[in-house]
GROMACS .gro file of C-alpha atoms in nm:
model
  287
    1MET     CA    1   9.759   3.984  10.428
    2ARG     CA    2   9.922   3.702  10.616
    3TYR     CA    3  10.212   3.546  10.437
    4GLU     CA    4  10.251   3.170  10.447
    5SER     CA    5  10.572   3.001  10.367
    6PRO     CA    6  10.574   2.730  10.095
    7ARG     CA    7  10.641   2.467  10.361
    8ALA     CA    8  10.340   2.571  10.560
    9SER     CA    9  10.121   2.560  10.250
   10HIS     CA   10  10.243   2.209  10.171
   11ARG     CA   11  10.153   2.092  10.518
   12ARG     CA   12   9.803   2.237  10.487
   13HIS     CA   13   9.717   2.046  10.161
   14ARG     CA   14   9.872   1.716  10.258
   15LYS     CA   15   9.616   1.421  10.276
   16PRO     CA   16   9.526   1.325  10.632
   17ARG     CA   17   9.670   0.997  10.755
   18LEU     CA   18   9.463   0.747  10.958
   19THR     CA   19   9.579   0.659  11.298
   20ARG     CA   20   9.608   0.293  11.400
   21ARG     CA   21   9.273   0.318  11.579
   22GLY     CA   22   9.111   0.474  11.273
   23ARG     CA   23   9.235   0.196  11.050
   24VAL     CA   24   9.088  -0.064  11.285
   25VAL     CA   25   8.749   0.109  11.287
   26LEU     CA   26   8.750   0.135  10.908
   27ILE     CA   27   8.835  -0.234  10.860
   28VAL     CA   28   8.564  -0.340  11.106
   29GLY     CA   29   8.311  -0.123  10.922
   30VAL     CA   30   8.401  -0.272  10.586
   31LEU     CA   31   8.379  -0.626  10.722
   32THR     CA   32   8.040  -0.545  10.874
   33LEU     CA   33   7.907  -0.420  10.540
   34VAL     CA   34   8.038  -0.731  10.368
   35ALA     CA   35   7.876  -0.955  10.631
   36VAL     CA   36   7.545  -0.772  10.601
   37GLY     CA   37   7.562  -0.801  10.224
   38VAL     CA   38   7.605  -1.178  10.253
   39LEU     CA   39   7.355  -1.222  10.536
   40VAL     CA   40   7.063  -1.040  10.373
   41PRO     CA   41   7.038  -1.280  10.074
   42LEU     CA   42   7.067  -1.575  10.314
   43LEU     CA   43   6.784  -1.440  10.527
   44LEU     CA   44   6.576  -1.388  10.218
   45VAL     CA   45   6.635  -1.750  10.115
   46ARG     CA   46   6.550  -1.883  10.459
   47GLU     CA   47   6.236  -1.674  10.496
   48THR     CA   48   6.098  -1.763  10.154
   49PRO     CA   49   5.831  -2.033  10.219
   50ALA     CA   50   5.874  -2.368  10.048
   51PRO     CA   51   5.630  -2.420   9.763
   52ARG     CA   52   5.320  -2.599   9.884
   53LYS     CA   53   5.205  -2.922   9.730
   54PRO     CA   54   4.877  -2.882   9.546
   55PRO     CA   55   4.584  -3.005   9.757
   56GLN     CA   56   4.469  -3.356   9.682
   57ALA     CA   57   4.148  -3.373   9.488
   58THR     CA   58   3.874  -3.508   9.713
   59ARG     CA   59   3.601  -3.712   9.551
   60THR     CA   60   3.302  -3.895   9.696
   61LEU     CA   61   3.162  -4.246   9.671
   62LEU     CA   62   2.792  -4.301   9.728
   63ILE     CA   63   2.683  -4.637   9.872
   64PRO     CA   64   2.302  -4.665   9.838
   65GLU     CA   65   2.087  -4.834  10.098
   66GLY     CA   66   2.033  -5.201  10.029
   67TRP     CA   67   2.341  -5.259   9.816
   68ARG     CA   68   2.499  -5.600   9.861
   69ALA     CA   69   2.864  -5.633   9.959
   70GLY     CA   70   2.950  -5.742   9.605
   71GLN     CA   71   2.807  -5.420   9.466
   72VAL     CA   72   3.006  -5.220   9.720
   73TYR     CA   73   3.330  -5.398   9.625
   74GLU     CA   74   3.275  -5.325   9.256
   75ALA     CA   75   3.203  -4.958   9.328
   76VAL     CA   76   3.518  -4.922   9.539
   77ASP     CA   77   3.735  -5.083   9.271
   78LYS     CA   78   3.593  -4.845   9.011
   79ALA     CA   79   3.621  -4.536   9.231
   80LEU     CA   80   3.985  -4.610   9.320
   81GLY     CA   81   4.081  -4.723   8.971
   82LEU     CA   82   4.172  -5.075   9.082
   83PRO     CA   83   4.148  -5.406   8.895
   84PRO     CA   84   3.815  -5.584   8.946
   85GLY     CA   85   3.820  -5.813   9.248
   86THR     CA   86   4.080  -5.610   9.443
   87THR     CA   87   3.841  -5.491   9.714
   88ARG     CA   88   3.671  -5.830   9.743
   89ASP     CA   89   4.009  -5.994   9.805
   90GLU     CA   90   4.097  -5.727  10.059
   91ALA     CA   91   3.769  -5.776  10.245
   92ALA     CA   92   3.838  -6.147  10.277
   93THR     CA   93   4.164  -6.095  10.466
   94ALA     CA   94   4.145  -5.753  10.631
   95ARG     CA   95   4.050  -5.705  10.993
   96LEU     CA   96   3.763  -5.462  10.962
   97GLY     CA   97   3.637  -5.447  11.319
   98LEU     CA   98   3.326  -5.656  11.255
   99PRO     CA   99   3.114  -5.804  11.535
  100ALA     CA  100   3.210  -6.159  11.626
  101ALA     CA  101   2.879  -6.296  11.497
  102ALA     CA  102   2.970  -6.182  11.145
  103GLU     CA  103   3.260  -6.428  11.135
  104GLY     CA  104   3.457  -6.197  10.906
  105ASN     CA  105   3.174  -6.140  10.657
  106PRO     CA  106   3.106  -5.763  10.624
  107GLU     CA  107   2.764  -5.809  10.463
  108GLY     CA  108   2.519  -5.587  10.648
  109PHE     CA  109   2.788  -5.366  10.803
  110LEU     CA  110   2.910  -5.167  10.501
  111PHE     CA  111   2.702  -4.870  10.603
  112PRO     CA  112   2.527  -4.692  10.316
  113ALA     CA  113   2.643  -4.330  10.300
  114THR     CA  114   2.854  -4.088  10.096
  115TYR     CA  115   3.226  -4.132  10.167
  116PRO     CA  116   3.514  -3.898  10.080
  117ILE     CA  117   3.803  -4.051   9.887
  118ASP     CA  118   4.134  -3.917   9.758
  119ASP     CA  119   4.465  -4.047   9.628
  120THR     CA  120   4.556  -4.192   9.970
  121THR     CA  121   4.235  -4.397  10.007
  122THR     CA  122   4.274  -4.775   9.998
  123PRO     CA  123   4.011  -5.049   9.989
  124ARG     CA  124   4.099  -5.146  10.345
  125SER     CA  125   4.073  -4.792  10.482
  126LEU     CA  126   3.741  -4.736  10.305
  127LEU     CA  127   3.589  -5.066  10.421
  128ARG     CA  128   3.701  -4.995  10.777
  129TYR     CA  129   3.540  -4.654  10.754
  130MET     CA  130   3.210  -4.812  10.648
  131VAL     CA  131   3.219  -5.074  10.924
  132ALA     CA  132   3.310  -4.813  11.186
  133THR     CA  133   3.019  -4.597  11.071
  134ALA     CA  134   2.785  -4.896  11.099
  135GLY     CA  135   2.915  -4.956  11.451
  136GLU     CA  136   2.835  -4.597  11.546
  137ARG     CA  137   2.485  -4.601  11.394
  138PHE     CA  138   2.385  -4.953  11.499
  139GLY     CA  139   2.554  -4.961  11.838
  140THR     CA  140   2.327  -4.703  12.001
  141PRO     CA  141   2.119  -4.786  12.311
  142LYS     CA  142   1.805  -4.740  12.102
  143VAL     CA  143   1.907  -5.019  11.864
  144THR     CA  144   2.047  -5.257  12.124
  145GLN     CA  145   1.748  -5.217  12.355
  146GLY     CA  146   1.506  -5.249  12.065
  147SER     CA  147   1.677  -5.571  11.960
  148ARG     CA  148   1.635  -5.716  12.308
  149ARG     CA  149   1.265  -5.626  12.310
  150ASN     CA  150   1.227  -5.843  12.002
  151ASP     CA  151   1.431  -6.129  12.152
  152ALA     CA  152   1.704  -6.074  11.895
  153ASP     CA  153   2.070  -5.985  11.908
  154LEU     CA  154   2.225  -5.708  11.697
  155TYR     CA  155   2.334  -5.941  11.418
  156GLU     CA  156   1.983  -6.085  11.387
  157THR     CA  157   1.839  -5.735  11.386
  158ILE     CA  158   2.067  -5.629  11.099
  159THR     CA  159   1.975  -5.948  10.912
  160ILE     CA  160   1.602  -5.871  10.947
  161ALA     CA  161   1.663  -5.507  10.851
  162SER     CA  162   1.843  -5.616  10.534
  163ILE     CA  163   1.534  -5.816  10.432
  164VAL     CA  164   1.309  -5.522  10.518
  165GLN     CA  165   1.527  -5.296  10.304
  166ALA     CA  166   1.499  -5.534  10.009
  167GLU     CA  167   1.128  -5.617  10.042
  168ALA     CA  168   0.960  -5.285  10.130
  169ASP     CA  169   0.823  -5.102   9.828
  170THR     CA  170   0.810  -4.769  10.012
  171GLU     CA  171   0.956  -4.625  10.330
  172ASP     CA  172   0.612  -4.635  10.491
  173ASP     CA  173   0.592  -5.011  10.431
  174MET     CA  174   0.915  -5.091  10.617
  175GLY     CA  175   0.756  -5.120  10.959
  176LYS     CA  176   0.478  -5.349  10.830
  177VAL     CA  177   0.727  -5.575  10.652
  178ALA     CA  178   0.928  -5.595  10.974
  179ARG     CA  179   0.611  -5.688  11.163
  180VAL     CA  180   0.537  -5.970  10.917
  181ILE     CA  181   0.888  -6.109  10.970
  182HIS     CA  182   0.859  -6.091  11.350
  183ASN     CA  183   0.516  -6.255  11.342
  184ARG     CA  184   0.637  -6.539  11.122
  185LEU     CA  185   0.946  -6.599  11.334
  186ALA     CA  186   0.733  -6.605  11.649
  187ARG     CA  187   0.510  -6.874  11.493
  188GLY     CA  188   0.797  -7.080  11.357
  189MET     CA  189   0.682  -7.018  11.000
  190ALA     CA  190   0.919  -7.006  10.706
  191LEU     CA  191   0.974  -6.646  10.599
  192GLN     CA  192   0.922  -6.725  10.228
  193MET     CA  193   1.097  -6.407  10.113
  194ASP     CA  194   1.188  -6.368   9.746
  195SER     CA  195   1.470  -6.133   9.842
  196THR     CA  196   1.664  -6.410  10.018
  197LEU     CA  197   1.626  -6.634   9.712
  198ASN     CA  198   1.755  -6.353   9.493
  199TYR     CA  199   2.056  -6.322   9.719
  200ALA     CA  200   2.128  -6.693   9.691
  201LEU     CA  201   2.099  -6.673   9.311
  202ASP     CA  202   2.293  -6.342   9.291
  203ARG     CA  203   2.019  -6.161   9.107
  204SER     CA  204   1.747  -5.898   9.159
  205THR     CA  205   1.403  -5.977   9.025
  206ILE     CA  206   1.037  -5.988   9.125
  207ASP     CA  207   0.981  -6.311   8.932
  208THR     CA  208   1.017  -6.620   9.150
  209SER     CA  209   0.940  -6.962   9.006
  210HIS     CA  210   0.846  -7.283   9.185
  211ALA     CA  211   1.185  -7.419   9.079
  212ASP     CA  212   1.354  -7.129   9.259
  213THR     CA  213   1.179  -7.219   9.583
  214ARG     CA  214   1.327  -7.569   9.570
  215ILE     CA  215   1.695  -7.472   9.546
  216GLU     CA  216   1.926  -7.602   9.816
  217SER     CA  217   2.059  -7.300   9.999
  218PRO     CA  218   2.050  -7.168  10.356
  219TYR     CA  219   1.913  -6.849  10.198
  220ASN     CA  220   1.610  -7.033  10.063
  221THR     CA  221   1.362  -6.914  10.323
  222TYR     CA  222   1.082  -7.099  10.146
  223ALA     CA  223   1.235  -7.430  10.250
  224THR     CA  224   1.431  -7.334  10.563
  225PRO     CA  225   1.257  -7.182  10.867
  226GLY     CA  226   1.418  -6.893  11.049
  227LEU     CA  227   1.654  -6.624  10.932
  228PRO     CA  228   1.916  -6.666  10.661
  229PRO     CA  229   2.269  -6.712  10.797
  230THR     CA  230   2.379  -6.355  10.715
  231PRO     CA  231   2.226  -6.024  10.612
  232ILE     CA  232   2.138  -6.009  10.241
  233GLY     CA  233   2.247  -5.649  10.192
  234ASN     CA  234   2.348  -5.336  10.379
  235PRO     CA  235   2.046  -5.168  10.536
  236GLY     CA  236   2.011  -4.804  10.624
  237GLU     CA  237   1.907  -4.659  10.956
  238GLN     CA  238   1.540  -4.633  10.862
  239ALA     CA  239   1.516  -5.006  10.792
  240VAL     CA  240   1.691  -5.082  11.122
  241HIS     CA  241   1.459  -4.853  11.319
  242ALA     CA  242   1.156  -5.010  11.147
  243THR     CA  243   1.289  -5.350  11.251
  244ILE     CA  244   1.332  -5.270  11.618
  245ASP     CA  245   1.006  -5.077  11.651
  246PRO     CA  246   0.749  -5.205  11.398
  247PRO     CA  247   0.383  -5.107  11.427
  248PRO     CA  248   0.145  -5.354  11.593
  249GLY     CA  249  -0.042  -5.588  11.360
  250ASP     CA  250  -0.125  -5.951  11.296
  251TRP     CA  251  -0.007  -5.955  10.935
  252LEU     CA  252   0.155  -6.272  10.805
  253TYR     CA  253   0.154  -6.202  10.430
  254PHE     CA  254   0.213  -5.917  10.192
  255VAL     CA  255   0.246  -5.859   9.821
  256THR     CA  256   0.306  -5.548   9.613
  257VAL     CA  257   0.016  -5.564   9.371
  258LYS     CA  258   0.148  -5.264   9.178
  259PRO     CA  259   0.400  -4.988   9.253
  260GLY     CA  260   0.288  -4.801   9.563
  261ASP     CA  261   0.021  -5.060   9.650
  262THR     CA  262   0.153  -5.320   9.894
  263ARG     CA  263  -0.119  -5.515  10.072
  264PHE     CA  264  -0.074  -5.677  10.413
  265THR     CA  265  -0.304  -5.940  10.557
  266ALA     CA  266  -0.329  -6.219  10.812
  267ASP     CA  267  -0.571  -6.415  10.591
  268TYR     CA  268  -0.417  -6.665  10.351
  269GLU     CA  269  -0.715  -6.664  10.113
  270GLU     CA  270  -0.695  -6.288  10.088
  271GLN     CA  271  -0.326  -6.318  10.017
  272LEU     CA  272  -0.400  -6.557   9.729
  273ARG     CA  273  -0.644  -6.309   9.579
  274ASN     CA  274  -0.385  -6.031   9.610
  275VAL     CA  275  -0.124  -6.249   9.443
  276GLU     CA  276  -0.360  -6.324   9.158
  277GLU     CA  277  -0.417  -5.952   9.109
  278PHE     CA  278  -0.041  -5.902   9.104
  279ASN     CA  279  -0.005  -6.172   8.837
  280GLU     CA  280  -0.284  -6.019   8.634
  281ASN     CA  281  -0.117  -5.681   8.643
  282ARG     CA  282   0.207  -5.838   8.528
  283ARG     CA  283   0.037  -6.014   8.239
  284ASN     CA  284  -0.129  -5.691   8.123
  285ALA     CA  285   0.176  -5.473   8.165
  286PRO     CA  286   0.318  -5.330   7.839
  287SER     CA  287   0.623  -5.521   7.729
   0.00000   0.00000   0.00000
């Protein structure tokens, strides 16, 4: 057995002392751990995505074919939750991109379609959308060339189409109604359309009295030859295409004797008989 002196044993169990270099390494290591401990939460905060805003609810607004501008304004006010008259006032002052011939009146160019709306939609943005859509649909070579074939400009074509839209009982009748209008214009005859009177009187009815036909209005096509000064509604594409390319025919008159039965003729006496049948049907209709 090897004998160790007490002094030697004391030296063997004494705690080791760090050198200067060891102390530096230890301090750097501790600081690194502290930095990492602080940095990790910061990285977690930075990498956490910000909460997203809930998507805006998108709704739709349907504008039917043939609606007048006033009906469109009321529908926009209701859809956007605005006081009545807001959209009408906006339309009177906003620059909507209308053709020069419209002179600021959007009637005829508020294209009938289904439009998306949300919380950011305004009357002005929605009206501009409608007018821009009309420009795309009505500004095609087919429409412009068809207008020229009928010796009409685009504004006149839309005006005729608005009457066609209001007068035709069925889609199949649109072309024939357009032909009647073209034939009457070519002969210098008054159009004598109830739909233009209804527009002047701000109503919708199939009952026209003799007193109605004597009102003083540029929309009274019983008394004033030619087209009314503006469209009387907002026509769809089908009415416009019927206007620019109507079927051939010599018709000058028509009357819807009963739903689904519109009769066209070039003979005035035949027209009177058809009108009498219409009146008879109205008299016998259940109240």
